[in-house]
Tab-separated table of C-alpha atoms in Angstrom:
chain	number	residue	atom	x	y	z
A	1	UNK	CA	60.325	-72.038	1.210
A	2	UNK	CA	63.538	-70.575	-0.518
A	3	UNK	CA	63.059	-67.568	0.539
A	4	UNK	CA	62.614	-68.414	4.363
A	5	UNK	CA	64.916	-71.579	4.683
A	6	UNK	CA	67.929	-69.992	2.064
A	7	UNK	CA	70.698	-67.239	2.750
A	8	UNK	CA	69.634	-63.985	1.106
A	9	UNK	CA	73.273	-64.320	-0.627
A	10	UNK	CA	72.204	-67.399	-2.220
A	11	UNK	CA	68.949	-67.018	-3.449
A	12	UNK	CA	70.039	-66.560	-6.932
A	13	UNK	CA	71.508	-70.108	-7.297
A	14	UNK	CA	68.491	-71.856	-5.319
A	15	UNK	CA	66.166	-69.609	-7.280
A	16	UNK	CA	68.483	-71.214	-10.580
A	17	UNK	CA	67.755	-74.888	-9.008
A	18	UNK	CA	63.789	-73.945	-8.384
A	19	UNK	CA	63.903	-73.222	-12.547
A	20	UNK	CA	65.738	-75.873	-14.113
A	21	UNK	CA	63.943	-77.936	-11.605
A	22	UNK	CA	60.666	-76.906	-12.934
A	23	UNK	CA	61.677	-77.102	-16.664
A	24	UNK	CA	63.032	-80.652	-15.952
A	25	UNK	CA	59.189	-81.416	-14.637
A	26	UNK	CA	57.876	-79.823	-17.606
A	27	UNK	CA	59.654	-81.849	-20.148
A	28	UNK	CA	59.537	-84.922	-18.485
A	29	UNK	CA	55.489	-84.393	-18.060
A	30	UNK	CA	55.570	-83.839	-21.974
A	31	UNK	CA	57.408	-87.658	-22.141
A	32	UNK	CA	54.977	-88.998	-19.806
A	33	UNK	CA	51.624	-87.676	-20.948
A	34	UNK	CA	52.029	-88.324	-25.009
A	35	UNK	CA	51.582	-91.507	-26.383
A	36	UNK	CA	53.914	-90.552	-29.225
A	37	UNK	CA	57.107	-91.308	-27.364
A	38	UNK	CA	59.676	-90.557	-30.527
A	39	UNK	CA	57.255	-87.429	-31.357
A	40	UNK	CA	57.649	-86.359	-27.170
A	41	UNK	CA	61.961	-87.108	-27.072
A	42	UNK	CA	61.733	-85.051	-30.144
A	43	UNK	CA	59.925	-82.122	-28.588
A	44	UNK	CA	62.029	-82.349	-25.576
A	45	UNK	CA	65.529	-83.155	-27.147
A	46	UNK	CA	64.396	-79.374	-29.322
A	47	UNK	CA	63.615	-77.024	-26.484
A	48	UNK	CA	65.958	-78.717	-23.503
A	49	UNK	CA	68.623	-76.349	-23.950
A	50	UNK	CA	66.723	-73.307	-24.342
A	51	UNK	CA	64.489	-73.808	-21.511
A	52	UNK	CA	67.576	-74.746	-19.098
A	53	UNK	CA	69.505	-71.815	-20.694
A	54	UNK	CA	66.194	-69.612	-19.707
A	55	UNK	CA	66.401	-70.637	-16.180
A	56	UNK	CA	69.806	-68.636	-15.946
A	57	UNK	CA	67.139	-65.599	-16.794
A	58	UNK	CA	66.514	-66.327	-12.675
A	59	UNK	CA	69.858	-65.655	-11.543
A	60	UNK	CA	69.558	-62.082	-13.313
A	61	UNK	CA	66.266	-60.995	-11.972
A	62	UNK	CA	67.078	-61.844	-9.022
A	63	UNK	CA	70.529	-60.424	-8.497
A	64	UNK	CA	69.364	-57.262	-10.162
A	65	UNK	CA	66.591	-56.706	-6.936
A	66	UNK	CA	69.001	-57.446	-4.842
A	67	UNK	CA	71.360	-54.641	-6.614
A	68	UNK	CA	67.994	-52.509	-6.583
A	69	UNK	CA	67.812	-53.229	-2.796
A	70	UNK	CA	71.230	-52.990	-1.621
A	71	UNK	CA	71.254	-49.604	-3.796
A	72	UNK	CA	67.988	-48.190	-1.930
A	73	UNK	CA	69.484	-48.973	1.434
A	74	UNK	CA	72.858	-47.143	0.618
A	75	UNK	CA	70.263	-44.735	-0.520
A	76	UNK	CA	68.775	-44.404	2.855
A	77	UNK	CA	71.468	-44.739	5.226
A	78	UNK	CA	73.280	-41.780	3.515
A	79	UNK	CA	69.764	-39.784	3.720
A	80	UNK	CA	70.081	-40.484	7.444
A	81	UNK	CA	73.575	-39.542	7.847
A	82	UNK	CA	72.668	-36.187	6.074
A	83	UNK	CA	69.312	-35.925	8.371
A	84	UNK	CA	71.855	-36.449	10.979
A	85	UNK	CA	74.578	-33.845	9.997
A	86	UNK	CA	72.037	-30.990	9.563
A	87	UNK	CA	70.495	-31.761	13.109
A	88	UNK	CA	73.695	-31.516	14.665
A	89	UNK	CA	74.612	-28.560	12.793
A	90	UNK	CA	71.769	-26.608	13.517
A	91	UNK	CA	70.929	-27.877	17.226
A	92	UNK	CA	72.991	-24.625	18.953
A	93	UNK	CA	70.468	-22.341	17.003
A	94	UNK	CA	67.294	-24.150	16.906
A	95	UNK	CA	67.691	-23.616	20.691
A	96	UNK	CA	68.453	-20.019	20.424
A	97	UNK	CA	64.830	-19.585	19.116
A	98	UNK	CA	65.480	-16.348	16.976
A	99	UNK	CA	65.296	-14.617	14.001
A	100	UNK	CA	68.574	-14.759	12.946
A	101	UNK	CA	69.318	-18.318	14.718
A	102	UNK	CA	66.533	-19.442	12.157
A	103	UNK	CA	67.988	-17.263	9.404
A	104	UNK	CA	71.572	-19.548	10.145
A	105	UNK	CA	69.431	-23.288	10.408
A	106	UNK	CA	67.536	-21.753	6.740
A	107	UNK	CA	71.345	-21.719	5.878
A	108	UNK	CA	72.885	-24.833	6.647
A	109	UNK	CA	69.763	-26.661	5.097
A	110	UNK	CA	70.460	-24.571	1.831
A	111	UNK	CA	73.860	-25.422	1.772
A	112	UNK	CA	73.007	-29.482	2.622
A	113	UNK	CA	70.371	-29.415	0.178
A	114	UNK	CA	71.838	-27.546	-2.606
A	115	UNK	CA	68.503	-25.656	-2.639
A	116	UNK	CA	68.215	-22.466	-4.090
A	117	UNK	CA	66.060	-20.772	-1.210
A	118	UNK	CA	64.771	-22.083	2.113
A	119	UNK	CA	62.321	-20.475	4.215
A	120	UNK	CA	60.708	-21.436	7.396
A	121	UNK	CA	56.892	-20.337	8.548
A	122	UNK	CA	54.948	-20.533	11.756
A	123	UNK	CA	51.225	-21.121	11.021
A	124	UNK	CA	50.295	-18.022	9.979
A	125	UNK	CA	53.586	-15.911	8.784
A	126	UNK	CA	57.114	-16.524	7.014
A	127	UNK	CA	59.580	-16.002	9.800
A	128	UNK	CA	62.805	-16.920	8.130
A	129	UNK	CA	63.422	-16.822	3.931
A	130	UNK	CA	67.492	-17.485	2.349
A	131	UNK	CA	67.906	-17.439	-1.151
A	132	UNK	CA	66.643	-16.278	-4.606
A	133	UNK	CA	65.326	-13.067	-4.558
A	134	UNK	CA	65.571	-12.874	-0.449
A	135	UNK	CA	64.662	-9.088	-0.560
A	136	UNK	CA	62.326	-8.994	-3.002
A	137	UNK	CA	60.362	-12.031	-1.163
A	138	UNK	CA	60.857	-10.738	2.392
A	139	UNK	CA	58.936	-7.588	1.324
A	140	UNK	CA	55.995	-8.760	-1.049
A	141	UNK	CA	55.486	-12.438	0.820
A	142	UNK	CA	54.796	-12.050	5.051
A	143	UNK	CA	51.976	-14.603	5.019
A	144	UNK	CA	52.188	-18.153	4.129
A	145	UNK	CA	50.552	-19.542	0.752
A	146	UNK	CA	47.568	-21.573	0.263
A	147	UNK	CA	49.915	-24.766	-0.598
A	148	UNK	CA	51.699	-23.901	3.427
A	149	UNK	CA	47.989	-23.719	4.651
A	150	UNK	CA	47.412	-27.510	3.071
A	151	UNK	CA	50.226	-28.680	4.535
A	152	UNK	CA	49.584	-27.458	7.415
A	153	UNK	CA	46.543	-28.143	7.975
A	154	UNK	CA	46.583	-31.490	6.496
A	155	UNK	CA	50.138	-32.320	9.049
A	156	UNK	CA	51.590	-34.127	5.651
A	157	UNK	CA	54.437	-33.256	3.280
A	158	UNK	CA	53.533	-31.568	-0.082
A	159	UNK	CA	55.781	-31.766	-3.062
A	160	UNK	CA	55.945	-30.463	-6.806
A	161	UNK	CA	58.141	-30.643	-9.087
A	162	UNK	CA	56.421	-28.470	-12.092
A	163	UNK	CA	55.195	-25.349	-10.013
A	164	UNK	CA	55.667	-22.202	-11.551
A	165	UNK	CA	55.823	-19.970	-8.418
A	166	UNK	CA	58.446	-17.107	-7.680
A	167	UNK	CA	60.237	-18.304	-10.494
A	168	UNK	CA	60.954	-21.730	-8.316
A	169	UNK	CA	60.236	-24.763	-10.458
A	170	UNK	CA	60.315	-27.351	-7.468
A	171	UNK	CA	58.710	-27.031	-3.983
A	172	UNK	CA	58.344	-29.289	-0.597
A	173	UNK	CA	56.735	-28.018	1.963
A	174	UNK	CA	57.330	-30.425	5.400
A	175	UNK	CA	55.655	-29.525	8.576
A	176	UNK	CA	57.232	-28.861	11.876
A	177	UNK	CA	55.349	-30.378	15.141
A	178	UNK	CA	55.654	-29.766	18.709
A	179	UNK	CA	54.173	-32.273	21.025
A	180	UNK	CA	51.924	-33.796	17.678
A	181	UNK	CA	50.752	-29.948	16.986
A	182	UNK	CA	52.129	-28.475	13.766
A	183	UNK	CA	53.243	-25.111	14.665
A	184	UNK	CA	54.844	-24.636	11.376
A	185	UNK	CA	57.068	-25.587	8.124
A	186	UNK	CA	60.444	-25.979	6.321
A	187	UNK	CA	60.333	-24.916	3.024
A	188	UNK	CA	62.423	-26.153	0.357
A	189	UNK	CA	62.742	-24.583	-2.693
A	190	UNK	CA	64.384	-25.258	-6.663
A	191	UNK	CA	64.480	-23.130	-9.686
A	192	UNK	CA	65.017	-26.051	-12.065
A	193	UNK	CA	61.939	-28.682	-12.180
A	194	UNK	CA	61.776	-31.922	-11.171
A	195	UNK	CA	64.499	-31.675	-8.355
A	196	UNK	CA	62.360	-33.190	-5.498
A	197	UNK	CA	63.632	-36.547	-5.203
A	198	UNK	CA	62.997	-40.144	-3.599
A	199	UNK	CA	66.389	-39.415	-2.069
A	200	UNK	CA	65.667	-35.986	-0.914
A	201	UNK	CA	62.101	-36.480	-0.139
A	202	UNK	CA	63.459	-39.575	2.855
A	203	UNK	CA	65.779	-37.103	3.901
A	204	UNK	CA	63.229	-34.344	4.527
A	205	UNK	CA	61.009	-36.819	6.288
A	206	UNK	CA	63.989	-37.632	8.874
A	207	UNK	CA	65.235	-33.908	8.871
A	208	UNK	CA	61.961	-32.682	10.015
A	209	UNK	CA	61.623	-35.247	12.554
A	210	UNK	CA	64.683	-33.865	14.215
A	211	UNK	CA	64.017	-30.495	13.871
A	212	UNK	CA	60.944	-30.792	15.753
A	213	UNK	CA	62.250	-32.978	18.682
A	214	UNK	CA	64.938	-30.154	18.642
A	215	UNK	CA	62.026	-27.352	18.542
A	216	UNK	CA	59.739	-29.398	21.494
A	217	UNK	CA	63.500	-29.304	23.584
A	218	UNK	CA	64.493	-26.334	23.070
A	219	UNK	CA	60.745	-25.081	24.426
A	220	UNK	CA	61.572	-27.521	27.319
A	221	UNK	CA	64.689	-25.637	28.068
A	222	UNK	CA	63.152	-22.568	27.893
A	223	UNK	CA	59.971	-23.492	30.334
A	224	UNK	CA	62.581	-24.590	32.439
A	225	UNK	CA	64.724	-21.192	32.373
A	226	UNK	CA	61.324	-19.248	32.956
A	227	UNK	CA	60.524	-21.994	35.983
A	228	UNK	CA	63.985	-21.576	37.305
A	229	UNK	CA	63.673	-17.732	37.064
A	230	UNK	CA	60.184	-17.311	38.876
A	231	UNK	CA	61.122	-19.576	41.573
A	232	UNK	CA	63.939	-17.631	42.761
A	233	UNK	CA	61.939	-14.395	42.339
A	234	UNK	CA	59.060	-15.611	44.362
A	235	UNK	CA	62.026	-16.418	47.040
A	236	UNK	CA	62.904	-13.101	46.980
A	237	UNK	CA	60.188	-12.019	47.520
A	238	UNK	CA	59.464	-13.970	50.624
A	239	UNK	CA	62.594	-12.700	51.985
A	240	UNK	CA	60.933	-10.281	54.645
A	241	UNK	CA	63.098	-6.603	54.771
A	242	UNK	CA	63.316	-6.767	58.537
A	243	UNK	CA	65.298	-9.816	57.441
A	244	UNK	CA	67.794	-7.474	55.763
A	245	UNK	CA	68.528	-4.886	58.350
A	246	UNK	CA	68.551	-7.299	61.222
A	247	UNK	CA	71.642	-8.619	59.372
A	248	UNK	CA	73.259	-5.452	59.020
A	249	UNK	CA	72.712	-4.908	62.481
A	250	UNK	CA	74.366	-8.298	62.986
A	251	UNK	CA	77.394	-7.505	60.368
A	252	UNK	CA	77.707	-4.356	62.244
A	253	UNK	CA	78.565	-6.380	65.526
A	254	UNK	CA	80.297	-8.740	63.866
A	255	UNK	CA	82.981	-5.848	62.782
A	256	UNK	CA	84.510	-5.331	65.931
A	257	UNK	CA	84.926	-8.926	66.640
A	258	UNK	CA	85.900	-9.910	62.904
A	259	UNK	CA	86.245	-7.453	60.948
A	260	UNK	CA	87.131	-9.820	57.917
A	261	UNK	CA	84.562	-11.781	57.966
A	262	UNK	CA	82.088	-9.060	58.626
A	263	UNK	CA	83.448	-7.382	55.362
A	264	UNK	CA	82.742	-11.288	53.250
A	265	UNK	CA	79.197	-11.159	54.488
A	266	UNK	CA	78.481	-7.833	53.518
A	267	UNK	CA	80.013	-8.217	50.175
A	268	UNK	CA	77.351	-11.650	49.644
A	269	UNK	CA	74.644	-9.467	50.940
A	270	UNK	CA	74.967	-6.477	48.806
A	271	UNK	CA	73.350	-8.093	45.851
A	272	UNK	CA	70.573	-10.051	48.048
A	273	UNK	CA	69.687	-6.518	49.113
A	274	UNK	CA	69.675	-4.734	46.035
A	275	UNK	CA	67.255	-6.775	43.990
A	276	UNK	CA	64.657	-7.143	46.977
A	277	UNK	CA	64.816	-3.340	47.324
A	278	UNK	CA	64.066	-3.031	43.983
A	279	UNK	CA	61.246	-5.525	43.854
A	280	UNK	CA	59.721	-3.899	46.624
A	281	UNK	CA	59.856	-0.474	44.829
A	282	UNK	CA	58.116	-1.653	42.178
């Protein structure tokens, strides 16, 4: 009933009041129920103050989960700003969709992170690896480990924090999804143990969330280019070439009447002409 009816700023003096409250029952229930009355005021006059005095014990516990609260949302919004920053920082490559756009996301998450290496896969290889020993991985380590296959497979974060891999003491693996499909992973990677935080683990969760809405838009865009791209070159290619030189037979009237204007069409024509030549030669 406190806890519904009572502002969450006050529930350490109701909780206080709910206490004594109680230890008032108790002691008068110790009058009430003995038939010693001078043996029950004696009892009671001997633990009163130490049983009111305990009640305070409420206003501790309780102001110490809301410190514990308070602390784990400060926690959590700052994980989401972070989430936030990387995003933004790494939308303009994401969409690039190459190597070395990957190579500069595998960056900015180092730097964010304070990681020593970060690597990202697709299902099957290691596309991207920054860090410790990037030469000396990028040559021995093309496929992706049995611990990437789990995660992978499984479409859930994997963490450790005493792995003794690559010299890295630390690992979290977090899969990347397009349309509710893993299609790969970010890799996270520490040479001291026990680095993987609560903190850092939240912050993964959101920062692969937005990676892979960025991934599934950045295909989007793409599809779209390719749509864009085909439709005008299956326009072209309905353009019929007796379309062409009747216009140049119409230009080439047009010259001795306007000779300016004849010259503007030509000029807007030129390129029309070239490309549908060229698709024709093909």
């Amino acid at each position: 009933m406190v806890h519904i009816k009572a502002n969450y700023s006050s529930y350490a003096k109701y909780g206080f009041l709910v206490a004594a409250s109680c230890e008032l029952l108790t002691m008068a229930l110790i009058i009430a129920l003995n038939q010693d009355k001078a043996l029950a005021y004696s009892i009671v006059h001997a633990i009163a103050l130490p049983m009111i005095l305990g009640s305070l014990c409420v206003i501790l516990i309780i102001k110490w989960l809301q410190d514990m609260e308070s602390e784990k949302d400060k926690v959590a919004a700052y994980q989401a700003k972070q989430a936030l920053k990387v995003a933004n920082q790494t939308l303009p490559f994401i969409r690039q969709n190459s190597p070395d756009a990957l190579k500069q996301v595998c960056k900015i998450i180092r730097n964010e992170t304070q990681a020593d290496a970060v690597a990202i896969t697709d299902t099957q290889d290691v596309q991207v690896y920054v860090g410790h020993g990037e030469e000396q991985f990028c040559k021995v380590h093309t496929q992706i480990s049995l611990m990437t296959q789990k995660a992978i497979r499984d479409n859930r974060i994997i963490e450790s924090n005493d792995i003794r891999e690559h010299a890295f003491r630390s690992l979290m693996i977090i899969p990347l999804s397009e349309n509710a499909k893993v299609t790969g992973t970010l890799k996270i990677f520490f040479n001291k143990p026990h680095r993987i935080t609560l903190a850092l683990h939240e912050m993964a969760i959101g920062l692969s969330q937005l990676i892979s809405t960025q991934l599934e838009v950045a295909k989007v865009e793409q599809l779209k280019t390719m749509a864009n791209e085909a439709e005008f070159g299956a326009l072209q290619n309905k353009i019929n070439p007796h379309f062409l030189f009747n216009s140049l037979n119409a230009i080439s009237t047009l010259i001795r009447i306007q000779p300016d204007k004849a010259r503007d069409l030509v000029g807007k024509l030129a390129p029309l002409c070239v490309s549908t030549l060229r698709m024709l030669m093909r």
